Amino acid sequence: MSGRTRGWLFGLAAILAIQVLRMPVRNGSAQDGFEAPPEVRSAVLTACFQCHSERARWPWYTQIAPFSWFVHAQVEEARKRLNFSSWKDYLYDPGTAAQKFGAINQMVRSDAMPPWYFRALSARGRLTAAQRAAIETWAIEGRARALKAEPN
Amino acid sequence: MPCRKKTILTFLAVAAGGVLAFSQAVHANGATVATVRFSGDRFEPAKLTVPANQPFTLEVTNADKKAIEFESFDLHRERVVRPGQTITVYMAPAAPGHYTFCDDFDHSVAEGAIEAR
Ligand SMILES: [Cu+2]
């Protein structure tokens, strides 16, 4: 066996071996309590739910180690900070709702969300200008409403 | 022990337990109010106990000179608290369990915990 072939075989074996620790994205049992005007809801469902919800559906090839490790870590961090499956619970505390609405507006307006790699790799991440505007308006209004309920 | 005496003792024990369990302030609307104060880079008390399966409110006072972000990833709450400010955080009924909170602006601050039971 040439050194080159041995190298390839070793690489293949290593990739197979790490599949033991694949860490696929799993969804919790939380309900999807996210309510918003239809155009906002559909845009968020398409562009945000993959990371920010318990309703993530990643294609199989993203669930192969080592890519799956990256995806898994991103989804964990994203859900911790903003989980649309916990949306109703955020609304229960107007102060928290105001912050979440504010952060959404800021992230979408500044093009920080969805993340650049997601926009590059998936058509789901590429929102139209109209979709972005709908999310921003909804977030600005939601924040104003929440602040009226709990000025702080 | 005579039956009657036993009944009285049981009643007293239950009453005492009830008083202890709800020694936090109780609002007119019946919701428990727990309080936590931030100063000198730490939360005081670091551990709070609230009744499980009931809504409660948490009053967070920032007595420090810098802003904090009171954040509980477990209870889905995130609130900036400016220096000198007291905020009211509304909490939905929580299942019995242990929930943590932190200052999301400064992770060197020790985490606090809310025990629902
Ligand atoms: Cu935060």
Coordinates of C-alpha atoms in Angstrom, one line a residue, chain A residues 60-126:
Chain A
W60 CA -28.4 14.9 7.0
Y61 CA -25.1 16.0 5.6
T62 CA -24.8 18.7 8.3
Q63 CA -25.3 16.0 10.9
I64 CA -22.0 14.3 10.1
A65 CA -19.1 14.9 12.5
P66 CA -17.1 17.1 12.6
F67 CA -19.6 19.6 10.9
S68 CA -22.3 18.4 13.3
W69 CA -20.2 19.5 16.3
F70 CA -20.1 23.1 14.9
V71 CA -23.9 23.1 14.1
H72 CA -24.7 21.6 17.5
A73 CA -22.7 24.2 19.4
Q74 CA -24.3 27.0 17.3
V75 CA -27.8 25.8 18.0
E76 CA -27.1 25.3 21.7
E77 CA -25.8 28.9 22.0
A78 CA -28.6 30.3 19.8
R79 CA -31.4 28.6 21.8
K80 CA -30.0 29.7 25.1
R81 CA -30.1 33.4 24.0
L82 CA -33.3 33.4 22.0
N83 CA -35.7 30.4 21.7
F84 CA -38.8 31.1 19.7
S85 CA -40.3 27.9 21.2
S86 CA -40.2 29.9 24.6
W87 CA -41.7 33.0 23.0
K88 CA -44.9 32.9 25.2
D89 CA -42.8 32.7 28.3
Y90 CA -40.8 35.8 27.2
L91 CA -44.0 37.7 26.8
Y92 CA -45.1 36.8 30.3
D93 CA -42.4 39.3 31.5
P94 CA -42.8 42.5 29.5
G95 CA -39.3 43.7 30.4
T96 CA -37.8 40.5 28.9
A97 CA -40.0 40.7 25.8
A98 CA -38.8 44.3 25.3
Q99 CA -35.2 43.2 25.3
K100 CA -35.9 40.2 22.9
F101 CA -37.8 42.4 20.5
G102 CA -35.0 45.0 20.7
A103 CA -32.2 42.5 20.1
I104 CA -34.1 41.0 17.1
N105 CA -34.5 44.3 15.5
Q106 CA -30.9 45.2 16.0
M107 CA -29.6 41.9 14.7
V108 CA -31.7 41.8 11.6
R109 CA -31.2 45.5 10.8
S110 CA -27.4 45.2 11.1
D111 CA -27.4 42.0 9.0
A112 CA -25.8 40.1 11.9
M113 CA -28.6 37.5 11.8
P114 CA -28.9 35.1 10.3
P115 CA -25.2 34.5 10.6
W116 CA -23.1 35.0 7.4
Y117 CA -22.2 31.3 7.0
F118 CA -25.8 30.3 7.2
R119 CA -26.7 32.9 4.5
A120 CA -23.8 31.6 2.4
L121 CA -24.7 28.0 2.7
S122 CA -28.5 28.0 2.8
A123 CA -31.2 29.7 0.8
R124 CA -33.3 29.8 3.9
G125 CA -31.0 32.4 5.4
R126 CA -31.4 34.8 2.5

